[in-house]
Coordinates of C-alpha atoms and ligand atoms in Angstrom, one line a residue:
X857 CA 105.6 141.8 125.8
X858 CA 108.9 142.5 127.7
X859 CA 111.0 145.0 127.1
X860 CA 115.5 145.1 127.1
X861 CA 116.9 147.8 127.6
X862 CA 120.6 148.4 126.7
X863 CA 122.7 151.2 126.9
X864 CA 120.9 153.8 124.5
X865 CA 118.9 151.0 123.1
X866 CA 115.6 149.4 123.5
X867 CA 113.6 146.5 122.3
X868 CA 110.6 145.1 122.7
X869 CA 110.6 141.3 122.9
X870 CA 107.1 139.4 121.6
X871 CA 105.6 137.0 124.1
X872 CA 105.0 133.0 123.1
X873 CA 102.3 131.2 124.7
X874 CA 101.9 127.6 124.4
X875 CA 98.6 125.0 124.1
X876 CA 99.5 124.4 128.1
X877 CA 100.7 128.1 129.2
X878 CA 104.3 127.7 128.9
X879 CA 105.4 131.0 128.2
X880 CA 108.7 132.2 126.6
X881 CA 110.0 135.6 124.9
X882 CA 111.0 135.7 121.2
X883 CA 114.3 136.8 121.2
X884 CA 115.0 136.1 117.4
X885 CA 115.8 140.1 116.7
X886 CA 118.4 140.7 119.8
X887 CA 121.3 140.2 117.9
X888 CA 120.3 142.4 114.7
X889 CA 119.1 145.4 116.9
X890 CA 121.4 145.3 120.1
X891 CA 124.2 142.9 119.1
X892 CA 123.8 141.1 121.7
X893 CA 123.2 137.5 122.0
X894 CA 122.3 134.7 125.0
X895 CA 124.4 132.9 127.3
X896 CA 123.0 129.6 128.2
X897 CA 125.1 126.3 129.0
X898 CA 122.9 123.1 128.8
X899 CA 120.2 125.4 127.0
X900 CA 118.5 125.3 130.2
X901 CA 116.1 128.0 129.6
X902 CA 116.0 128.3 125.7
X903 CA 113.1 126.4 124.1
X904 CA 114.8 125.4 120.8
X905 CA 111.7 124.9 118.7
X906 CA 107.8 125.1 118.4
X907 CA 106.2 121.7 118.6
X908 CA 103.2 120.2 118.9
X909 CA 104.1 116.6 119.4
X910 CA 104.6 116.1 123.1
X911 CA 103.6 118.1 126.2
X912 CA 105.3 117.4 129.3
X913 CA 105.6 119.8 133.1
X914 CA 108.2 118.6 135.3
X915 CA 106.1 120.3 138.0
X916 CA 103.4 117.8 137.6
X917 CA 104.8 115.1 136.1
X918 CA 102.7 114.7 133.8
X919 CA 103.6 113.4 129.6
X920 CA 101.7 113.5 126.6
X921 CA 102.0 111.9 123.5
X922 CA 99.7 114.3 120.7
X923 CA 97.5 115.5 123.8
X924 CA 97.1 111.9 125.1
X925 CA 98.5 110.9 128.9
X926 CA 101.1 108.4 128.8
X927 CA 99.2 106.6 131.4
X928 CA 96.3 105.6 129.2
X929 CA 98.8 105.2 126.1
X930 CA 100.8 102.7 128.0
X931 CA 98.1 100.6 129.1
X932 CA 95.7 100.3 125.8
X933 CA 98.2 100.7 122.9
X934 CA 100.5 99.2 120.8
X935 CA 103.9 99.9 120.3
X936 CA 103.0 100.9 116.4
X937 CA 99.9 102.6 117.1
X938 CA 101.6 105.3 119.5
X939 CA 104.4 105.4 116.8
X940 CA 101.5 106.5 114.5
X941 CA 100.1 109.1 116.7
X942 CA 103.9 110.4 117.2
X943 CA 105.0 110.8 113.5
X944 CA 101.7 111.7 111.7
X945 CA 99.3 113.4 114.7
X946 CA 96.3 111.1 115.3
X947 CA 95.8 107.7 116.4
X948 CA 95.2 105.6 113.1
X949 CA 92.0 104.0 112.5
X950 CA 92.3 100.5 112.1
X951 CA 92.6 100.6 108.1
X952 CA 95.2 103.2 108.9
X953 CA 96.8 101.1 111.7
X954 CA 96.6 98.1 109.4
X955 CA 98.3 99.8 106.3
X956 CA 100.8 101.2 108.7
X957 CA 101.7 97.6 110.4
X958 CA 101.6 96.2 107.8
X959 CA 104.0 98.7 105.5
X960 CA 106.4 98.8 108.4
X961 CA 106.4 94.6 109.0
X962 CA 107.3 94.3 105.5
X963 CA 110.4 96.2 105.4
X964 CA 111.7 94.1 108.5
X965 CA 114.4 92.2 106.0
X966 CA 117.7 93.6 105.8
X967 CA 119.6 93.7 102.9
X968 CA 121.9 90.3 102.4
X969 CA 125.0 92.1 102.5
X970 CA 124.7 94.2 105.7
X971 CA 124.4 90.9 107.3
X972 CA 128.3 91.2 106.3
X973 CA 129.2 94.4 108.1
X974 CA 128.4 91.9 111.5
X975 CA 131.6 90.0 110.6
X976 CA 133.9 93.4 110.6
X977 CA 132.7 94.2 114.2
X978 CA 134.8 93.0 116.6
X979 CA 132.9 90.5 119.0
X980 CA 132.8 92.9 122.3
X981 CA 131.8 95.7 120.0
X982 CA 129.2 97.2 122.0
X983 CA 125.8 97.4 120.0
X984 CA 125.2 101.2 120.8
X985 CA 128.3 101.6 118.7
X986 CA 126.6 98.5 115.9
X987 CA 123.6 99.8 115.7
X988 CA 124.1 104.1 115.3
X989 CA 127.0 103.3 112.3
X990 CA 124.7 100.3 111.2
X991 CA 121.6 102.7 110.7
X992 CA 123.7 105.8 109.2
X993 CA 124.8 103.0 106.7
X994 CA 121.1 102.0 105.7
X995 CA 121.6 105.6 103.4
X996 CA 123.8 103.7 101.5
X997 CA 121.4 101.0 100.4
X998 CA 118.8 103.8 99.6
X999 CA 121.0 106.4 98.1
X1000 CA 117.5 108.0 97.0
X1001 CA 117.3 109.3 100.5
X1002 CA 120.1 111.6 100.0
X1003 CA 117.9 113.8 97.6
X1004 CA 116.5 116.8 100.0
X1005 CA 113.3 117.1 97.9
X1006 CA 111.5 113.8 98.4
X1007 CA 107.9 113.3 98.0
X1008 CA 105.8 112.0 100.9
X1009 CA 105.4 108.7 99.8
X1010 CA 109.3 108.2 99.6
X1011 CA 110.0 109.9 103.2
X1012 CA 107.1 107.2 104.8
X1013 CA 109.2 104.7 102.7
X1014 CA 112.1 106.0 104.8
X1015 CA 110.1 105.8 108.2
X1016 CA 108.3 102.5 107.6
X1017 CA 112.5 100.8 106.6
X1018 CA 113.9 102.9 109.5
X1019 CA 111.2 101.8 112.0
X1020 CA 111.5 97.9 110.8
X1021 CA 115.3 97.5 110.2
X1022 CA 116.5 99.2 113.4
X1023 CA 115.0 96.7 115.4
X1024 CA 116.6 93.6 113.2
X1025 CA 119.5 95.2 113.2
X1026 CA 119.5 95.8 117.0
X1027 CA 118.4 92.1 117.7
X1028 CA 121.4 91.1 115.2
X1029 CA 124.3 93.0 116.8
X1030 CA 123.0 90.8 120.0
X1031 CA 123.1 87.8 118.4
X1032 CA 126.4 88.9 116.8
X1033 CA 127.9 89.4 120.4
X1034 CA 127.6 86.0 121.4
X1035 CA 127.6 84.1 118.8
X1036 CA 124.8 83.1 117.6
X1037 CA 123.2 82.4 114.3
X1038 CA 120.9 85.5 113.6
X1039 CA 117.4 84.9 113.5
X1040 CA 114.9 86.1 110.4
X1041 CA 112.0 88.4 111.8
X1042 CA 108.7 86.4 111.7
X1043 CA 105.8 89.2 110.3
X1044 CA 103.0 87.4 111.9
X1045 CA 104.6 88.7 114.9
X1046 CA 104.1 92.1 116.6
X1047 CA 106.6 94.9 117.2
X1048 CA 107.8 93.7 120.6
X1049 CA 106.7 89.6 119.9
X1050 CA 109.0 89.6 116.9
X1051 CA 112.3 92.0 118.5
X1052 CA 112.3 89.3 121.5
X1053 CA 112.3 86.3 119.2
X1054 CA 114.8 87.7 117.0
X1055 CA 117.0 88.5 119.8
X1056 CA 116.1 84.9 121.9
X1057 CA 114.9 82.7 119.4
X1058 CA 117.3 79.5 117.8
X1059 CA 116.5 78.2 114.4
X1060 CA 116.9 75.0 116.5
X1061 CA 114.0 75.0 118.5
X1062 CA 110.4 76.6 119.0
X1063 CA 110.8 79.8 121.2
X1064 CA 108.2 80.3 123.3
X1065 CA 107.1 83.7 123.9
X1066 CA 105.6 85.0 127.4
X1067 CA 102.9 87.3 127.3
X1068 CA 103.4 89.1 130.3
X1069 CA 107.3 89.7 128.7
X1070 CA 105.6 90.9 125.8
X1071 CA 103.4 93.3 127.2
X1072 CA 106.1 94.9 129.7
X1073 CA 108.3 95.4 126.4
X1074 CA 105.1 97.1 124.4
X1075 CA 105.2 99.5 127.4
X1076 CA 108.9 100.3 128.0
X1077 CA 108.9 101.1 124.1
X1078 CA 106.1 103.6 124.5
X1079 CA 107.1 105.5 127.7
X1080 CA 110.9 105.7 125.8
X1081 CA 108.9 106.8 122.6
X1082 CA 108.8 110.5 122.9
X1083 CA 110.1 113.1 125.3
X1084 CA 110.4 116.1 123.7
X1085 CA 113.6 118.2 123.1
X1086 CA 115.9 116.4 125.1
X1087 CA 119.7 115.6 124.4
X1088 CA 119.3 112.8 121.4
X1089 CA 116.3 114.3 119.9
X1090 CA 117.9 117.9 119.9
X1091 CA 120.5 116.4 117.7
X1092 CA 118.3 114.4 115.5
X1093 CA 117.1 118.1 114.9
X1094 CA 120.4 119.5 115.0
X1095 CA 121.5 117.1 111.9
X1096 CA 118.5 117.0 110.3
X1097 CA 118.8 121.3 110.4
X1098 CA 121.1 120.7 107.6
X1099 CA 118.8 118.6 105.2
X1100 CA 121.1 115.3 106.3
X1101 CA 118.7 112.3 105.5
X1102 CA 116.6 111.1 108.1
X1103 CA 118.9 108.1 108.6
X1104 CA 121.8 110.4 109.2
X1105 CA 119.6 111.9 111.9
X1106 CA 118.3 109.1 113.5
X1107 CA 122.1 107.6 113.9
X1108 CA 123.3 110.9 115.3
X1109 CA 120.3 110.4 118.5
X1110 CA 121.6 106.9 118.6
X1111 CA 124.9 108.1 119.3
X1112 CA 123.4 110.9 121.2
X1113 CA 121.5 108.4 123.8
X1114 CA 124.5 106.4 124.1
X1115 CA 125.9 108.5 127.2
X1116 CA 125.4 107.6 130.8
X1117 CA 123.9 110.7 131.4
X1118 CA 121.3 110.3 129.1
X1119 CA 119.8 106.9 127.5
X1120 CA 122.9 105.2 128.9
X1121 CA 121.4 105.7 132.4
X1122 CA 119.8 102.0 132.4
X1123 CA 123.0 100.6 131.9
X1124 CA 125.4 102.8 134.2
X1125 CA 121.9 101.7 137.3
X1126 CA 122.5 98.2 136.8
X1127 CA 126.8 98.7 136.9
X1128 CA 126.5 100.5 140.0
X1129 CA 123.9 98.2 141.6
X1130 CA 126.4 95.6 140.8
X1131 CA 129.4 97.5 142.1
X1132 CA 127.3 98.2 145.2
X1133 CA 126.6 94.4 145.4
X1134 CA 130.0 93.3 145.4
X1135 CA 131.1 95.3 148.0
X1136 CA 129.0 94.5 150.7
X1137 CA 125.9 93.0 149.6
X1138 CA 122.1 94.6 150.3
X1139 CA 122.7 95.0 154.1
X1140 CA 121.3 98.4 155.1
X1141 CA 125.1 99.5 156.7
X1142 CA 126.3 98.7 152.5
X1143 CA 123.4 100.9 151.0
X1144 CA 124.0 103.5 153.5
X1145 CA 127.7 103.9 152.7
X1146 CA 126.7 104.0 149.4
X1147 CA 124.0 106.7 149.3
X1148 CA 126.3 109.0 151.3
X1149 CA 129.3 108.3 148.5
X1150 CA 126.5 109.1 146.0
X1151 CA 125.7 112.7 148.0
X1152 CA 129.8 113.8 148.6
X1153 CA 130.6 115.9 145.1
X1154 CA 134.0 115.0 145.9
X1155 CA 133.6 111.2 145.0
X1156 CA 132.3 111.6 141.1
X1157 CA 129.5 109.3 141.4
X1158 CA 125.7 109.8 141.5
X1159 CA 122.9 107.9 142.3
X1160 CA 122.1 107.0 138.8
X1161 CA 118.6 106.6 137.7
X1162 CA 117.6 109.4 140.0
X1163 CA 117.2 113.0 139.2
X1164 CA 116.3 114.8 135.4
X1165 CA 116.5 117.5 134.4
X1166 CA 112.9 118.8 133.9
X1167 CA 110.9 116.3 136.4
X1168 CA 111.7 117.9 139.9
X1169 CA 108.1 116.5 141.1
X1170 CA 108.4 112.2 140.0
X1171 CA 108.5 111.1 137.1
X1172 CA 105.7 109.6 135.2
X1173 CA 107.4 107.0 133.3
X1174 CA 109.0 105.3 136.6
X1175 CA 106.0 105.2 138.4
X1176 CA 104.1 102.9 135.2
X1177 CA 107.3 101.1 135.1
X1178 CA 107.8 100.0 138.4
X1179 CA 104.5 98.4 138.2
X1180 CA 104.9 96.8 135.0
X1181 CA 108.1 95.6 136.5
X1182 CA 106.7 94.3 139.7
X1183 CA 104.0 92.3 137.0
X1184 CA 106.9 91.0 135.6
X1185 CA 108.9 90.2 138.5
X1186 CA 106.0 88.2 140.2
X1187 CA 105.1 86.3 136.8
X1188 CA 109.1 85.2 136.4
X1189 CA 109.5 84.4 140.0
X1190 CA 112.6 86.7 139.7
X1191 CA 114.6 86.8 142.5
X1192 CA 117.3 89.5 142.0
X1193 CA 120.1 90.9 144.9
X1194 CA 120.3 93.7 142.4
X1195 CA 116.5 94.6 142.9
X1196 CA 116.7 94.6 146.8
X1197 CA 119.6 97.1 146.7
X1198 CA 117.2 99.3 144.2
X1199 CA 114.6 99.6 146.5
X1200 CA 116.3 99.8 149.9
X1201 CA 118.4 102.6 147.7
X1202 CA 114.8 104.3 146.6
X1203 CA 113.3 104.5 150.1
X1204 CA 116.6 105.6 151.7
X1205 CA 117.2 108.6 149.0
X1206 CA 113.6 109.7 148.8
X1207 CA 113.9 110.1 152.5
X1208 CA 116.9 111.8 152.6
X1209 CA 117.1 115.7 152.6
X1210 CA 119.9 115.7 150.3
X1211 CA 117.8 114.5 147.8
X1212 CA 114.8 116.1 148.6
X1213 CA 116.2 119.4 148.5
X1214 CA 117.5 118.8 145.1
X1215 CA 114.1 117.5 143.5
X1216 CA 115.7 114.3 143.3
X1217 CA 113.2 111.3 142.1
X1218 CA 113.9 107.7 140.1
X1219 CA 113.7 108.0 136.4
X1220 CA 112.2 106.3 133.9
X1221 CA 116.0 104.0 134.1
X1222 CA 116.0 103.5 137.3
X1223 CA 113.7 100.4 137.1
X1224 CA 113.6 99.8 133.5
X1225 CA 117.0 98.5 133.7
X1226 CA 115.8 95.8 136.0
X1227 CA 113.3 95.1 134.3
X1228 CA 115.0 94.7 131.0
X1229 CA 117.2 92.1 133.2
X1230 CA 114.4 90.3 134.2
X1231 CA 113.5 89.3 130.6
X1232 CA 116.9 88.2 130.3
X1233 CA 118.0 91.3 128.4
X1234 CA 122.1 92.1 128.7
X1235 CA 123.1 94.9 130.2
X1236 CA 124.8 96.5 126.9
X1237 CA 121.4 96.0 125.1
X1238 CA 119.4 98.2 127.4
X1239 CA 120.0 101.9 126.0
X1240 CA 119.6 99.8 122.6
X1241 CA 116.4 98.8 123.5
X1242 CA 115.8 102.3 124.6
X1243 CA 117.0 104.2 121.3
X1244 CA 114.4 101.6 119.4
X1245 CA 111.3 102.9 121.5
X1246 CA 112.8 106.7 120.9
X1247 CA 112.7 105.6 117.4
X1248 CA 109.1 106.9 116.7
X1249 CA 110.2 110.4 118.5
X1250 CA 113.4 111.4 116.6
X1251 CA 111.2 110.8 113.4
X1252 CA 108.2 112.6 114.0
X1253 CA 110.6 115.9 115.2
X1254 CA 112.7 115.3 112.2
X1255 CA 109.3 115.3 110.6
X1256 CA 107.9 118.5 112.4
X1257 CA 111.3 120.2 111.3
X1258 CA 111.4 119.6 107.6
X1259 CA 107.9 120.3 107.3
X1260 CA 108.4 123.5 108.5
X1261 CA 111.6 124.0 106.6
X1262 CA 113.2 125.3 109.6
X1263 CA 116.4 127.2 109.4
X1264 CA 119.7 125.3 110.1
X1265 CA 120.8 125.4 113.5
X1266 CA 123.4 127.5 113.9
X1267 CA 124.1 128.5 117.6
X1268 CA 126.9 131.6 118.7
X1269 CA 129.3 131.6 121.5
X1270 CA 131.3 133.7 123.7
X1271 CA 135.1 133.5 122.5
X1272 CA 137.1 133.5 125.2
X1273 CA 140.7 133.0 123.6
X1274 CA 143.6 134.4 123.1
X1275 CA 143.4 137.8 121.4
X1276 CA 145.0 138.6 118.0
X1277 CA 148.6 137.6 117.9
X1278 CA 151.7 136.9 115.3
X1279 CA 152.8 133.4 114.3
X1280 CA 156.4 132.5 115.7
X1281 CA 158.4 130.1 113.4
X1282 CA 159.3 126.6 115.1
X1283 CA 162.8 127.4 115.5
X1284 CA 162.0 130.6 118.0
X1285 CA 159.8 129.2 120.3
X1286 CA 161.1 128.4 123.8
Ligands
ACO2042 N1 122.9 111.8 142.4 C1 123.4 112.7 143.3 N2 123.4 114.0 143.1 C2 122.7 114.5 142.0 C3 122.1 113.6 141.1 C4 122.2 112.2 141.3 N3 121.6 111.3 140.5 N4 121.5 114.3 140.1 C5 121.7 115.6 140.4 N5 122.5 115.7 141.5 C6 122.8 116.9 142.1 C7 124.0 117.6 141.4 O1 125.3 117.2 142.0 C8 123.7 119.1 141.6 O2 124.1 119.4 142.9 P1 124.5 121.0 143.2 O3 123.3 121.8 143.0 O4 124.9 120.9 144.7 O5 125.7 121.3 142.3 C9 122.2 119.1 141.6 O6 121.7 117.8 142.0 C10 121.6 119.4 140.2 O7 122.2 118.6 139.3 P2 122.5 118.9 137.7 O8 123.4 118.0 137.1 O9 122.8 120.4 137.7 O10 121.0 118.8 137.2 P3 120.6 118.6 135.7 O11 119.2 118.9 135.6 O12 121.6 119.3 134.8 O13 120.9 117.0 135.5 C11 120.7 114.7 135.3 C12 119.9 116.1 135.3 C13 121.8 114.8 134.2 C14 119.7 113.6 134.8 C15 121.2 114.4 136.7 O14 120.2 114.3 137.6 C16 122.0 113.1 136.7 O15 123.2 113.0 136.4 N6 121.3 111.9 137.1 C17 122.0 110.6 137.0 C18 122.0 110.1 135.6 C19 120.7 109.7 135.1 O16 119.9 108.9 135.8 N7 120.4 110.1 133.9 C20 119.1 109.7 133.2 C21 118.2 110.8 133.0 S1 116.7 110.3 132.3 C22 117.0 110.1 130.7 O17 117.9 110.6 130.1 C23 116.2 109.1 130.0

């Protein structure tokens, strides 16, 4: 219990405990009974929602999917399994998994004539910008969506064609950018098997796929899978809040994600390694210049891929990708300038105090971009790639919400404006 005391008034505020001891105050009468309300830019200290879909303490650095440690989720499941786990609570058993792989593989097609909306986009469109107006337009091919009071068996209709199309759709905007023919999926493939041969594959030759590529995709999927209320999955909330359909939703995280600051990180790490590149190379004197640009407020520019804003410990996620990446890296002989600078750029930041005051550690971009390069991914198909693997995560919160018919999200501010005044006709302003 906590008690506020204002002026003449006083209230007594009930105390939340989670699962894992997070503990909040319930502040849901303060307006009614002291007309007050919160200030809080960035929602830094407001927990939005209830949840019980994933656990994570910045302290520790430690992530869990349903109760299970992304660690061991990473290294013994599939892409579709954790997807399971995410949206409906349990790992499936292998009927369920089955019926589930086999519902979402079957709804890979996309409709003939969206194939169409590829010609409107202009070639350099970038496929962020494809792929979030591309999924809100999937509503209009299942205008049954729009109807708030669904049964279940329509909504995991909904998940199973959201699930499968996004991914043609992202691998077509590719192919779309460069001119390509698109490529059909193939369902005897998996998830992560079929995205790479959609996006790599020619109908003129057989496309072999590498395991080792395969596997490091499986992974970078799940660790991007779920991550509780961060920016893109507080808007699929945000939207869904008003009963939108669930492809409404998930096009609003797309859009969401798209930002530097958030899934646009992987992206903006692999620009400035390049910038970095071209202007002097991986020599230590180049990288040094650099970091101290990245620490002076005055320049604009940060060290992207490091820092977030609830691990201040490491991150959990960068540490299982920078081993998945080094697998990679090894197996594809890759030699990359890019990669030298990272690492130099790693060691030299997490000795630095600047950045040790701060809490500053890599982030699950920091490496993924590279990694993503490595398997000959473009650089404006990485926060795609991303918003795919987040796919499973915007659904099951959407999911969490509607089941518990929460209200619509609604926030207050502070006006700060002008005060009352009177309209002055056009002709007698100066
Ligand atoms: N490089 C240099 N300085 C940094 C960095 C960085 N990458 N990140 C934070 N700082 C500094 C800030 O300037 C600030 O300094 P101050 O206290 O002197 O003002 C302090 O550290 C705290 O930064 P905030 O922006 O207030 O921290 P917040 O928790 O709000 O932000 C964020 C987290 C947005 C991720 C930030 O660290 C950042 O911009 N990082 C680079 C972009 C990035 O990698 N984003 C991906 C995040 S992971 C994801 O979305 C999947």
């Amino acid at each position: 219990m906590a008690e506020i005391k204002l002026n003449s008034t006083s209230i007594t505020l009930e105390e939340i405990t989670g699962t894992e001891g997070e503990k909040a105050f319930d502040i849901g009468s303060l307006r009614n009974e002291t007309g007050y309300v919160t200030l809080d830019y960035g929602l830094k200290n407001t927990a939005v929602t209830k949840s019980e879909i994933t656990f994570l303490d910045g302290e520790e650095g430690v992530l869990r999917y349903r109760g299970y440690p992304i660690e061991q989720l990473a290294e013994r499941a599939s892409f579709l399994e954790v997807a399971y786990l995410l949206i409906y609570g349990e790992l499936p058993t292998s009927n369920q998994y089955e019926d589930f792989d086999h519902a979402v593989t079957n709804h890979t097609l996309i409709h003939e004539d969206m194939k169409k909306f590829f010609e409107g986009y202009p070639q350099r469109a970038h496929p962020m910008g494809v792929l979030g107006s591309m999924i809100g337009a999937l509503s209009s091919f299942y205008p049954d969506v729009l109807n708030p009071d669904q049964n279940q068996n329509d909504i995991d209709r909904t998940i199973h064609r959201l699930l499968a199309k996004s991914a043609t759709i992202a691998a077509w905007s590719y192919k779309n950018s460069i001119g390509h023919p698109v490529m059909y999926p193939q369902n005897r493939l998996n998830y992560s098997a079929n995205l790479l041969y959609m996006m790599f594959g020619m109908p003129t030759e057989e496309y072999d796929l590498n395991d080792k590529t395969v596997s490091a995709l499986n992974k970078l999927l799940i660790l991007h899978a779920d991550h509780e209320q961060n920016c893109s999955t507080s808007t699929v909330r945000v939207v869904g809040s008003s009963q939108a359909n669930l492809y409404a939703a998930a096009s609003a995280g797309v859009m969401a994600l798209w930002g530097p600051l958030h899934g646009g990180a992987n992206q903006a790490v692999i620009e400035m390694l390049q910038e970095i590149y071209d202007d002097g190379g991986a020599s230590k004197q180049n990288v040094d210049k650099w970091l101290d640009r990245f620490k002076d407020k005055e320049s604009g520019q940060r060290l992207m891929g490091f820092g977030h804003r609830v691990y201040k410990n490491f991150d959990p996620r960068a540490t299982i990708i920078k081993k998945a990446a080094d697998d990679v890296f090894e197996d594809l002989k890759v030699n990359d300038p890019l990669l030298d600078i990272a690492k130099q750029l790693e060691e030299f930041a997490l000795n630095d105090d600047y950045f040790i005051e701060k809490k500053l550690y890599p982030n699950v971009d920091y490496y993924s971009g590279l990694l993503y390069r490595a398997m000959g991914i473009p650089t404006e198909m990485f926060t795609v790639m991303f918003a795919l693997g987040r796919m499973p995560g915007w659904i099951a919160n959407w999911k969490e919400m509607t089941e518990e018919k929460q209200p619509i999200t609604r926030p207050r501010q502070i006006y700060t404006g002008k005060n009352k005044r009177e309209f002055i006709d056009m002709d007698q302003r100066s």
